[in-house]
mmCIF file of C-alpha atoms in Angstrom:
data_model
loop_
_atom_site.group_PDB
_atom_site.id
_atom_site.type_symbol
_atom_site.label_atom_id
_atom_site.label_comp_id
_atom_site.label_asym_id
_atom_site.label_seq_id
_atom_site.Cartn_x
_atom_site.Cartn_y
_atom_site.Cartn_z
ATOM 1 C CA GLN A 1 -45.261 22.443 1.066
ATOM 2 C CA ASN A 2 -44.763 21.211 -2.524
ATOM 3 C CA ASN A 3 -46.525 17.922 -1.803
ATOM 4 C CA PHE A 4 -43.803 15.691 -3.234
ATOM 5 C CA THR A 5 -42.260 12.373 -2.246
ATOM 6 C CA VAL A 6 -38.709 11.013 -2.240
ATOM 7 C CA GLN A 7 -37.674 7.615 -3.507
ATOM 8 C CA LEU A 8 -36.087 4.919 -1.375
ATOM 9 C CA CYS A 9 -34.095 2.195 -3.129
ATOM 10 C CA CYS A 10 -35.378 -0.504 -0.772
ATOM 11 C CA GLN A 11 -37.967 -1.066 1.932
ATOM 12 C CA PRO A 12 -37.414 0.948 5.161
ATOM 13 C CA SER A 13 -36.105 -2.196 6.867
ATOM 14 C CA GLU A 14 -33.470 -2.748 4.127
ATOM 15 C CA TYR A 15 -30.467 -1.053 2.524
ATOM 16 C CA PHE A 16 -28.990 -1.284 -0.978
ATOM 17 C CA ASN A 17 -25.761 -3.305 -1.100
ATOM 18 C CA MET A 18 -23.483 -1.529 -3.597
ATOM 19 C CA SER A 19 -21.222 -4.540 -4.158
ATOM 20 C CA GLN A 20 -23.989 -7.072 -4.779
ATOM 21 C CA TYR A 21 -26.500 -4.616 -6.240
ATOM 22 C CA LYS A 22 -29.436 -5.850 -4.223
ATOM 23 C CA CYS A 23 -31.450 -4.963 -1.125
ATOM 24 C CA GLN A 24 -30.441 -6.575 2.149
ATOM 25 C CA PRO A 25 -31.834 -6.347 5.712
ATOM 26 C CA LEU A 26 -30.467 -3.592 7.941
ATOM 27 C CA GLU A 27 -28.283 -4.671 10.823
ATOM 28 C CA LYS A 28 -30.005 -4.676 14.173
ATOM 29 C CA ASN A 29 -29.223 -2.220 16.966
ATOM 30 C CA ILE A 30 -28.008 0.394 14.490
ATOM 31 C CA ASN A 31 -29.754 3.756 14.165
ATOM 32 C CA VAL A 32 -30.841 5.134 10.812
ATOM 33 C CA LYS A 33 -30.929 8.901 10.429
ATOM 34 C CA TRP A 34 -33.963 9.384 8.196
ATOM 35 C CA ASN A 35 -33.221 13.039 7.414
ATOM 36 C CA LEU A 36 -32.592 14.963 4.189
ATOM 37 C CA LYS A 37 -30.957 18.377 3.903
ATOM 38 C CA LEU A 38 -32.693 21.179 2.031
ATOM 39 C CA ASP A 39 -30.693 24.185 0.760
ATOM 40 C CA TYR A 40 -32.466 27.543 0.968
ATOM 41 C CA LEU A 41 -31.725 30.540 -1.240
ATOM 42 C CA ASN A 42 -30.533 32.539 1.775
ATOM 43 C CA LYS A 43 -27.677 29.971 2.174
ATOM 44 C CA THR A 44 -29.283 28.305 5.202
ATOM 45 C CA GLU A 45 -30.040 24.599 5.536
ATOM 46 C CA LYS A 46 -32.942 22.681 6.976
ATOM 47 C CA GLU A 47 -33.332 18.982 7.658
ATOM 48 C CA LEU A 48 -36.479 17.280 6.420
ATOM 49 C CA SER A 49 -37.624 14.131 8.144
ATOM 50 C CA ILE A 50 -38.670 11.213 5.957
ATOM 51 C CA PHE A 51 -42.001 9.705 7.083
ATOM 52 C CA LYS A 52 -42.855 13.017 8.779
ATOM 53 C CA ASP A 53 -42.091 15.921 6.414
ATOM 54 C CA VAL A 54 -41.496 13.998 3.179
ATOM 55 C CA PRO A 55 -43.410 10.764 2.477
ATOM 56 C CA PRO A 56 -41.242 8.086 0.783
ATOM 57 C CA GLU A 57 -41.871 5.775 -2.162
ATOM 58 C CA VAL A 58 -39.939 2.552 -2.746
ATOM 59 C CA ASN A 59 -38.484 2.470 -6.255
ATOM 60 C CA LEU A 60 -35.127 1.218 -7.561
ATOM 61 C CA PRO A 61 -34.862 3.089 -10.899
ATOM 62 C CA CYS A 62 -32.032 1.006 -12.378
ATOM 63 C CA GLU A 63 -30.055 -2.152 -11.660
ATOM 64 C CA LYS A 64 -26.711 -0.498 -10.871
ATOM 65 C CA PRO A 65 -27.136 3.034 -9.526
ATOM 66 C CA GLU A 66 -24.037 5.099 -8.760
ATOM 67 C CA ILE A 67 -23.185 7.246 -5.744
ATOM 68 C CA MET A 68 -23.546 10.956 -6.357
ATOM 69 C CA TYR A 69 -23.852 13.524 -3.592
ATOM 70 C CA TRP A 70 -26.584 16.076 -4.135
ATOM 71 C CA LYS A 71 -29.068 17.929 -1.983
ATOM 72 C CA LEU A 72 -32.568 19.240 -2.504
ATOM 73 C CA ASN A 73 -32.504 22.895 -3.485
ATOM 74 C CA GLU A 74 -35.319 25.330 -2.769
ATOM 75 C CA ALA A 75 -34.833 27.033 -6.143
ATOM 76 C CA ILE A 76 -35.199 23.900 -8.277
ATOM 77 C CA ASP A 77 -38.684 23.173 -9.586
ATOM 78 C CA ILE A 78 -40.152 20.066 -7.986
ATOM 79 C CA ASN A 79 -40.910 18.619 -11.444
ATOM 80 C CA ILE A 80 -37.153 18.128 -11.866
ATOM 81 C CA VAL A 81 -36.979 15.927 -8.770
ATOM 82 C CA LYS A 82 -39.985 13.956 -9.991
ATOM 83 C CA ASN A 83 -38.301 13.254 -13.334
ATOM 84 C CA MET A 84 -34.854 12.348 -11.973
ATOM 85 C CA GLU A 85 -33.920 8.683 -11.748
ATOM 86 C CA TYR A 86 -32.562 8.470 -8.209
ATOM 87 C CA CYS A 87 -33.164 6.827 -4.856
ATOM 88 C CA PHE A 88 -31.885 7.072 -1.271
ATOM 89 C CA THR A 89 -30.505 4.188 0.748
ATOM 90 C CA PRO A 90 -29.188 3.937 4.324
ATOM 91 C CA PHE A 91 -25.388 3.813 4.317
ATOM 92 C CA HIS A 92 -23.364 2.443 7.229
ATOM 93 C CA LEU A 93 -20.702 4.859 8.461
ATOM 94 C CA GLU A 94 -17.512 2.987 9.309
ATOM 95 C CA ASN A 95 -16.572 2.612 12.979
ATOM 96 C CA THR A 96 -19.992 3.861 14.060
ATOM 97 C CA ASN A 97 -23.380 2.384 14.767
ATOM 98 C CA LYS A 98 -25.170 4.865 12.478
ATOM 99 C CA TYR A 99 -26.673 4.828 9.011
ATOM 100 C CA VAL A 100 -27.009 8.018 6.944
ATOM 101 C CA LEU A 101 -29.082 8.444 3.806
ATOM 102 C CA LEU A 102 -26.958 8.187 0.663
ATOM 103 C CA PRO A 103 -28.286 9.304 -2.751
ATOM 104 C CA LEU A 104 -27.813 6.865 -5.628
ATOM 105 C CA ASP A 105 -28.344 8.282 -9.085
ATOM 106 C CA CYS A 106 -29.235 6.800 -12.483
ATOM 107 C CA ILE A 107 -29.714 10.080 -14.320
ATOM 108 C CA TRP A 108 -26.974 9.417 -16.897
ATOM 109 C CA GLU A 109 -27.181 5.619 -17.092
ATOM 110 C CA LEU A 110 -27.395 4.834 -20.786
ATOM 111 C CA HIS A 111 -29.462 1.669 -20.760
ATOM 112 C CA PHE A 112 -30.918 0.354 -24.015
ATOM 113 C CA LEU A 113 -34.162 2.341 -23.775
ATOM 114 C CA PHE A 114 -32.280 5.636 -23.420
ATOM 115 C CA ALA A 115 -29.952 4.850 -26.329
ATOM 116 C CA PHE A 116 -32.892 3.594 -28.388
ATOM 117 C CA ARG A 117 -34.833 6.768 -27.721
ATOM 118 C CA HIS A 118 -32.079 9.343 -28.107
ATOM 119 C CA GLU A 119 -29.905 7.775 -30.797
ATOM 120 C CA TYR A 120 -31.311 4.943 -32.877
ATOM 121 C CA ILE A 121 -34.816 6.355 -33.331
ATOM 122 C CA TYR A 122 -33.581 9.800 -34.352
ATOM 123 C CA LEU A 123 -30.977 8.326 -36.698
ATOM 124 C CA LEU A 124 -33.666 6.189 -38.331
ATOM 125 C CA SER A 125 -36.000 9.178 -38.554
ATOM 126 C CA GLY A 126 -33.256 11.104 -40.345
ATOM 127 C CA PHE A 127 -33.156 8.478 -43.117
ATOM 128 C CA PHE A 128 -36.720 9.479 -44.042
ATOM 129 C CA LEU A 129 -36.919 13.158 -43.061
ATOM 130 C CA ILE A 130 -33.706 14.298 -44.777
ATOM 131 C CA PRO A 131 -34.581 12.773 -48.209
ATOM 132 C CA THR A 132 -38.111 14.212 -47.909
ATOM 133 C CA ALA A 133 -36.743 17.716 -47.271
ATOM 134 C CA PHE A 134 -34.175 17.270 -50.078
ATOM 135 C CA VAL A 135 -36.865 16.258 -52.606
ATOM 136 C CA TYR A 136 -39.028 19.256 -51.724
ATOM 137 C CA ILE A 137 -36.053 21.626 -51.951
ATOM 138 C CA ILE A 138 -34.816 20.464 -55.390
ATOM 139 C CA LEU A 139 -38.219 20.105 -57.099
ATOM 140 C CA LYS A 140 -39.469 23.574 -58.037
ATOM 141 C CA PRO A 141 -43.164 22.595 -58.504
ATOM 142 C CA LEU A 142 -43.190 21.462 -54.860
ATOM 143 C CA ASN A 143 -41.319 24.362 -53.265
ATOM 144 C CA ALA A 144 -43.029 26.977 -55.446
ATOM 145 C CA THR A 145 -46.233 26.638 -53.426
ATOM 146 C CA LEU A 146 -46.641 28.425 -50.106
ATOM 147 C CA MET A 147 -47.568 25.171 -48.363
ATOM 148 C CA GLY A 148 -44.439 23.531 -49.806
ATOM 149 C CA LYS A 149 -42.180 26.292 -48.465
ATOM 150 C CA CYS A 150 -43.744 26.051 -44.996
ATOM 151 C CA PHE A 151 -43.476 22.262 -45.087
ATOM 152 C CA ILE A 152 -39.743 22.549 -45.847
ATOM 153 C CA GLY A 153 -39.362 24.899 -42.869
ATOM 154 C CA TYR A 154 -41.162 22.400 -40.633
ATOM 155 C CA LEU A 155 -39.032 19.470 -41.855
ATOM 156 C CA CYS A 156 -35.756 21.378 -41.396
ATOM 157 C CA SER A 157 -36.755 22.313 -37.824
ATOM 158 C CA VAL A 158 -37.573 18.687 -36.972
ATOM 159 C CA ILE A 159 -34.272 17.489 -38.493
ATOM 160 C CA ALA A 160 -32.301 20.118 -36.529
ATOM 161 C CA THR A 161 -34.088 19.203 -33.277
ATOM 162 C CA ASN A 162 -33.429 15.486 -33.778
ATOM 163 C CA GLY A 163 -29.783 16.250 -34.550
ATOM 164 C CA LEU A 164 -29.519 18.173 -31.296
ATOM 165 C CA TYR A 165 -31.030 15.180 -29.477
ATOM 166 C CA LEU A 166 -28.141 13.103 -30.818
ATOM 167 C CA ILE A 167 -25.615 15.695 -29.607
ATOM 168 C CA ILE A 168 -27.190 15.667 -26.120
ATOM 169 C CA ALA A 169 -27.036 11.855 -26.068
ATOM 170 C CA GLN A 170 -23.334 11.943 -26.981
ATOM 171 C CA MET A 171 -22.605 14.598 -24.350
ATOM 172 C CA LEU A 172 -24.170 12.376 -21.697
ATOM 173 C CA GLN A 173 -21.625 9.690 -22.602
ATOM 174 C CA MET A 174 -18.536 11.918 -22.547
ATOM 175 C CA LYS A 175 -16.001 11.244 -19.800
ATOM 176 C CA TYR A 176 -14.510 14.742 -19.863
ATOM 177 C CA ARG A 177 -16.142 18.032 -18.975
ATOM 178 C CA LEU A 178 -16.963 20.942 -21.268
ATOM 179 C CA PRO A 179 -17.663 24.505 -20.091
ATOM 180 C CA ASN A 180 -21.071 24.885 -18.412
ATOM 181 C CA LEU A 181 -22.094 27.536 -20.948
ATOM 182 C CA ILE A 182 -21.988 24.968 -23.769
ATOM 183 C CA TYR A 183 -24.413 22.648 -21.965
ATOM 184 C CA ILE A 184 -26.763 25.507 -21.130
ATOM 185 C CA LEU A 185 -26.698 26.943 -24.675
ATOM 186 C CA ILE A 186 -27.414 23.556 -26.246
ATOM 187 C CA GLY A 187 -30.273 22.998 -23.809
ATOM 188 C CA PHE A 188 -31.910 26.325 -24.621
ATOM 189 C CA ILE A 189 -31.333 25.993 -28.391
ATOM 190 C CA HIS A 190 -33.006 22.590 -28.226
ATOM 191 C CA PHE A 191 -35.970 24.088 -26.364
ATOM 192 C CA TYR A 192 -36.166 26.934 -28.907
ATOM 193 C CA LEU A 193 -36.219 24.533 -31.875
ATOM 194 C CA ASN A 194 -38.976 22.488 -30.240
ATOM 195 C CA MET A 195 -41.056 25.640 -29.898
ATOM 196 C CA VAL A 196 -40.313 26.536 -33.540
ATOM 197 C CA ILE A 197 -41.723 23.142 -34.610
ATOM 198 C CA VAL A 198 -44.945 23.877 -32.721
ATOM 199 C CA TYR A 199 -45.286 27.261 -34.469
ATOM 200 C CA TRP A 200 -44.570 25.759 -37.899
ATOM 201 C CA LEU A 201 -47.433 23.335 -37.256
ATOM 202 C CA ASN A 202 -49.578 26.339 -36.374
ATOM 203 C CA VAL A 203 -48.628 28.060 -39.656
ATOM 204 C CA LEU A 204 -49.277 24.914 -41.729
ATOM 205 C CA GLY A 205 -52.708 24.534 -40.164
ATOM 206 C CA PHE A 206 -53.611 28.185 -40.694
ATOM 207 C CA ASP A 207 -52.418 28.132 -44.317
ATOM 208 C CA ALA A 208 -54.393 24.950 -45.079
ATOM 209 C CA TRP A 209 -57.519 26.577 -43.643
ATOM 210 C CA LYS A 210 -56.874 29.828 -45.561
ATOM 211 C CA ASN A 211 -56.343 27.940 -48.844
ATOM 212 C CA LEU A 212 -59.792 26.390 -48.544
ATOM 213 C CA SER A 213 -61.296 29.785 -47.709
ATOM 214 C CA GLU A 214 -59.620 31.303 -50.800
ATOM 215 C CA LEU A 215 -60.487 28.384 -53.096
ATOM 216 C CA GLY A 216 -60.227 29.509 -56.717
ATOM 217 C CA GLU A 217 -57.978 32.482 -55.951
ATOM 218 C CA ASP A 218 -54.433 32.288 -57.285
ATOM 219 C CA LEU A 219 -51.784 34.250 -55.379
ATOM 220 C CA SER A 220 -49.052 35.945 -57.376
ATOM 221 C CA PRO A 221 -45.418 34.865 -56.738
ATOM 222 C CA ASN A 222 -44.806 38.188 -54.988
ATOM 223 C CA GLU A 223 -47.810 37.693 -52.663
ATOM 224 C CA LYS A 224 -46.656 34.138 -51.877
ATOM 225 C CA ARG A 225 -43.178 35.423 -51.066
ATOM 226 C CA LYS A 226 -44.529 38.125 -48.769
ATOM 227 C CA ARG A 227 -46.827 35.697 -46.962
ATOM 228 C CA PHE A 228 -44.013 33.173 -46.513
ATOM 229 C CA TRP A 229 -41.721 35.820 -45.006
ATOM 230 C CA PHE A 230 -44.544 36.860 -42.686
ATOM 231 C CA TYR A 231 -45.057 33.229 -41.603
ATOM 232 C CA SER A 232 -41.311 32.708 -41.096
ATOM 233 C CA THR A 233 -40.984 35.890 -39.033
ATOM 234 C CA TYR A 234 -43.936 34.808 -36.894
ATOM 235 C CA VAL A 235 -42.426 31.345 -36.310
ATOM 236 C CA TRP A 236 -38.908 32.440 -35.343
ATOM 237 C CA ILE A 237 -39.915 35.492 -33.296
ATOM 238 C CA MET A 238 -42.710 33.697 -31.401
ATOM 239 C CA GLY A 239 -40.304 30.820 -30.732
ATOM 240 C CA ALA A 240 -37.869 33.318 -29.200
ATOM 241 C CA ILE A 241 -40.603 35.085 -27.191
ATOM 242 C CA THR A 242 -41.700 31.733 -25.755
ATOM 243 C CA THR A 243 -38.116 30.723 -24.964
ATOM 244 C CA ILE A 244 -37.005 33.946 -23.222
ATOM 245 C CA PRO A 245 -39.216 33.467 -20.091
ATOM 246 C CA THR A 246 -37.869 29.917 -19.786
ATOM 247 C CA VAL A 247 -34.295 31.220 -19.965
ATOM 248 C CA TRP A 248 -35.098 33.909 -17.402
ATOM 249 C CA ARG A 249 -36.708 31.397 -15.070
ATOM 250 C CA ASN A 250 -34.144 28.611 -15.207
ATOM 251 C CA VAL A 251 -30.708 29.845 -16.285
ATOM 252 C CA SER A 252 -29.681 31.083 -12.816
ATOM 253 C CA VAL A 253 -30.698 27.757 -11.243
ATOM 254 C CA ILE A 254 -28.757 25.757 -13.834
ATOM 255 C CA ILE A 255 -25.615 27.911 -13.582
ATOM 256 C CA ASP A 256 -25.714 27.719 -9.779
ATOM 257 C CA TYR A 257 -26.156 23.937 -9.823
ATOM 258 C CA CYS A 258 -23.527 23.309 -12.508
ATOM 259 C CA GLY A 259 -21.077 25.529 -10.614
ATOM 260 C CA LYS A 260 -21.497 23.546 -7.385
ATOM 261 C CA TYR A 261 -21.482 20.002 -8.750
ATOM 262 C CA LYS A 262 -18.601 19.385 -11.127
ATOM 263 C CA ARG A 263 -20.110 16.457 -13.006
ATOM 264 C CA SER A 264 -20.684 17.315 -16.642
ATOM 265 C CA LYS A 265 -23.299 14.595 -17.099
ATOM 266 C CA THR A 266 -25.302 15.903 -14.190
ATOM 267 C CA CYS A 267 -25.132 19.461 -15.512
ATOM 268 C CA VAL A 268 -26.299 18.636 -19.032
ATOM 269 C CA SER A 269 -28.937 16.232 -17.707
ATOM 270 C CA LEU A 270 -30.318 18.875 -15.369
ATOM 271 C CA THR A 271 -30.437 21.401 -18.216
ATOM 272 C CA TYR A 272 -32.227 18.876 -20.415
ATOM 273 C CA ILE A 273 -34.730 17.854 -17.707
ATOM 274 C CA ILE A 274 -35.617 21.440 -16.767
ATOM 275 C CA LEU A 275 -36.317 22.401 -20.371
ATOM 276 C CA TYR A 276 -38.073 19.117 -21.171
ATOM 277 C CA THR A 277 -40.329 19.635 -18.151
ATOM 278 C CA ASP A 278 -41.020 23.294 -18.944
ATOM 279 C CA MET A 279 -41.834 22.538 -22.556
ATOM 280 C CA TYR A 280 -44.370 19.866 -21.707
ATOM 281 C CA PHE A 281 -46.012 21.962 -18.997
ATOM 282 C CA ALA A 282 -46.189 25.171 -21.053
ATOM 283 C CA PRO A 283 -49.909 26.085 -21.338
ATOM 284 C CA LEU A 284 -49.178 28.018 -24.536
ATOM 285 C CA VAL A 285 -47.971 24.824 -26.258
ATOM 286 C CA MET A 286 -51.209 23.007 -25.463
ATOM 287 C CA ILE A 287 -53.268 26.009 -26.631
ATOM 288 C CA ILE A 288 -51.464 26.046 -30.002
ATOM 289 C CA LEU A 289 -51.789 22.279 -30.411
ATOM 290 C CA THR A 290 -55.494 22.466 -29.534
ATOM 291 C CA ILE A 291 -55.969 25.175 -32.184
ATOM 292 C CA ASN A 292 -54.130 22.946 -34.687
ATOM 293 C CA PHE A 293 -56.419 20.043 -33.808
ATOM 294 C CA LEU A 294 -59.546 22.172 -34.349
ATOM 295 C CA ILE A 295 -58.142 23.383 -37.686
ATOM 296 C CA PHE A 296 -57.416 19.749 -38.635
ATOM 297 C CA CYS A 297 -61.037 18.782 -37.953
ATOM 298 C CA SER A 298 -62.371 21.823 -39.850
ATOM 299 C CA VAL A 299 -60.110 21.350 -42.889
ATOM 300 C CA SER A 300 -60.749 17.584 -43.027
ATOM 301 C CA TRP A 301 -64.510 18.170 -42.990
ATOM 302 C CA LYS A 302 -64.295 20.814 -45.730
ATOM 303 C CA VAL A 303 -62.079 18.603 -47.902
ATOM 304 C CA TYR A 304 -64.462 15.698 -47.439
ATOM 305 C CA ASN A 305 -67.504 17.789 -48.426
ATOM 306 C CA ILE A 306 -65.779 19.278 -51.476
ATOM 307 C CA ARG A 307 -64.680 15.877 -52.739
ATOM 308 C CA ARG A 308 -68.045 14.282 -51.905
ATOM 309 C CA LYS A 309 -69.682 16.521 -54.495
ATOM 310 C CA PHE A 310 -67.559 14.864 -57.169
ATOM 311 C CA ALA A 311 -68.015 11.349 -55.781
ATOM 312 C CA ALA A 312 -70.741 10.540 -58.297
ATOM 313 C CA THR A 313 -68.178 10.521 -61.090
ATOM 314 C CA MET A 314 -65.647 8.389 -59.172
ATOM 315 C CA TYR A 315 -65.576 4.793 -58.037
ATOM 316 C CA ARG A 316 -66.585 4.629 -54.361
ATOM 317 C CA ASN A 317 -63.536 2.630 -53.217
ATOM 318 C CA ARG A 318 -61.196 5.062 -54.950
ATOM 319 C CA PHE A 319 -63.073 7.968 -53.366
ATOM 320 C CA LEU A 320 -62.648 6.528 -49.867
ATOM 321 C CA GLN A 321 -58.986 5.695 -50.500
ATOM 322 C CA GLU A 322 -58.148 9.202 -51.721
ATOM 323 C CA ASN A 323 -60.025 10.836 -48.846
ATOM 324 C CA SER A 324 -58.244 8.710 -46.257
ATOM 325 C CA THR A 325 -54.884 9.635 -47.845
ATOM 326 C CA ILE A 326 -55.718 13.343 -47.721
ATOM 327 C CA CYS A 327 -56.879 13.117 -44.084
ATOM 328 C CA LEU A 328 -53.710 11.244 -43.110
ATOM 329 C CA ARG A 329 -51.611 13.860 -44.912
ATOM 330 C CA LEU A 330 -53.399 16.625 -43.003
ATOM 331 C CA PHE A 331 -52.995 14.699 -39.765
ATOM 332 C CA LEU A 332 -49.228 14.505 -40.243
ATOM 333 C CA LEU A 333 -49.033 18.170 -41.239
ATOM 334 C CA LEU A 334 -51.134 19.673 -38.463
ATOM 335 C CA GLY A 335 -49.755 17.505 -35.697
ATOM 336 C CA PRO A 336 -52.616 16.094 -33.564
ATOM 337 C CA GLN A 337 -50.171 13.266 -32.790
ATOM 338 C CA TRP A 338 -48.113 15.857 -30.892
ATOM 339 C CA MET A 339 -51.086 16.397 -28.595
ATOM 340 C CA VAL A 340 -51.102 12.672 -27.811
ATOM 341 C CA MET A 341 -47.362 12.794 -27.041
ATOM 342 C CA TYR A 342 -47.806 15.811 -24.753
ATOM 343 C CA ILE A 343 -50.791 14.313 -22.908
ATOM 344 C CA LEU A 344 -49.190 10.879 -22.375
ATOM 345 C CA LYS A 345 -45.645 12.054 -21.579
ATOM 346 C CA ASP A 346 -46.041 11.271 -17.830
ATOM 347 C CA TYR A 347 -46.696 7.555 -18.428
ATOM 348 C CA LYS A 348 -43.214 6.034 -18.320
ATOM 349 C CA HIS A 349 -44.381 2.548 -19.319
ATOM 350 C CA ILE A 350 -45.466 3.838 -22.745
ATOM 351 C CA GLU A 351 -42.387 6.031 -23.245
ATOM 352 C CA ILE A 352 -41.019 3.578 -25.785
ATOM 353 C CA LEU A 353 -44.344 3.700 -27.667
ATOM 354 C CA ILE A 354 -44.258 7.507 -27.838
ATOM 355 C CA THR A 355 -40.668 7.319 -29.101
ATOM 356 C CA CYS A 356 -41.632 4.849 -31.818
ATOM 357 C CA LEU A 357 -44.477 7.168 -32.869
ATOM 358 C CA SER A 358 -41.925 9.810 -33.874
ATOM 359 C CA TYR A 359 -40.194 7.233 -36.101
ATOM 360 C CA VAL A 360 -43.497 6.050 -37.604
ATOM 361 C CA GLU A 361 -44.401 9.690 -38.274
ATOM 362 C CA SER A 362 -41.181 10.282 -40.261
ATOM 363 C CA PHE A 363 -41.727 7.019 -42.178
ATOM 364 C CA LEU A 364 -45.311 7.980 -43.096
ATOM 365 C CA ILE A 365 -44.234 11.497 -44.088
ATOM 366 C CA PHE A 366 -41.720 9.988 -46.534
ATOM 367 C CA ILE A 367 -44.293 7.584 -48.013
ATOM 368 C CA ILE A 368 -47.149 10.079 -48.334
ATOM 369 C CA PHE A 369 -45.185 13.161 -49.407
ATOM 370 C CA VAL A 370 -42.416 11.595 -51.551
ATOM 371 C CA LEU A 371 -43.634 8.203 -52.806
ATOM 372 C CA ARG A 372 -46.542 9.821 -54.639
ATOM 373 C CA LYS A 373 -47.095 9.262 -58.345
ATOM 374 C CA ASN A 374 -46.745 12.935 -59.306
ATOM 375 C CA VAL A 375 -43.670 13.480 -57.084
ATOM 376 C CA LEU A 376 -41.900 10.385 -58.460
ATOM 377 C CA LYS A 377 -42.738 11.577 -61.979
ATOM 378 C CA LEU A 378 -41.156 14.970 -61.229
ATOM 379 C CA LEU A 379 -38.062 13.222 -59.855
ATOM 380 C CA LEU A 380 -37.691 11.092 -62.993
ATOM 381 C CA GLU A 381 -38.025 14.196 -65.181
ATOM 382 C CA LYS A 382 -35.384 15.957 -63.065
ATOM 383 C CA ILE A 383 -32.987 13.006 -63.477
ATOM 384 C CA LYS A 384 -33.570 12.897 -67.257
ATOM 385 C CA ILE A 385 -32.850 16.628 -67.559
ATOM 386 C CA LYS A 386 -29.619 16.187 -65.561
ATOM 387 C CA ASN A 387 -28.509 13.291 -67.787
#
């Protein structure tokens, strides 16, 4: 009914040898029971027949999968099954001539790519994002502007989200179990912060567009303060409004699953996968990012036209260099790169590329927003005053 497939570790004529970690031919004259059990919400079970009800795909997701008993559940979104690293293999029951399907799972295997994505990249990003936020917080000329305040809010949200990624990665490595509520809360807080980032991008784009529309007008400090509080309220409340339906939809499924299967890694992984999947499939996220992209194009065009009028008094190469810097700064602020990450998230072979993009983004933010002549000058003046 859901038009999905299940993964087999080996070809139908083979089984996965757990001691040698390789596929070997099935013994002859032994029957294989190609059936999977499906749990229904009314507590009944049904057997699905592979090749008849559920078409299989051959895919060994990791070199050394582990045995973990789990069953398909009617309540769990099919996108979760698609994103899980698992496979089924025939398993020979002792003292019988039968094979049953055994699930092998790689969902918590911390191979280099996982560690690279969830730990090293976010640690490296922190080396650039944290100093950038610190500079904007301590330098009054930077945080006095409305755009500067919103930019600080965006940076702090990204730093908090990356920090939570690191916590999730550590929880996946823990050998002891924490209460289910902790895993679920961390999962939903992480989802909430991701949504907050999207709304901060929306605010930054809107404010950049409004600044160009109000060119020449100078807002009073009181008006700036009021507008910033309005933006902040919009960001945090809309983030909560977007998160609540996700909580309502998934929390009962997660609690039920975590209560049945007493493996902490499985519980936190399931929480993470559900929210990761929901976030990337949320139509509202794509609508906001599309609006940001349109604002980026509009603002870039306006900036270009305004600066082109003064190009006659500037050297052409300097004009092009300054315009490209401004466009890149707008690009990093308004987040079209997030659209690319959302669109390409299903392509596993470029997952490492998408991960590296987040690091490159933090590196460019540091260079463009901190290593600027006027910002460095302000920093030197601040140091001299302190001394």
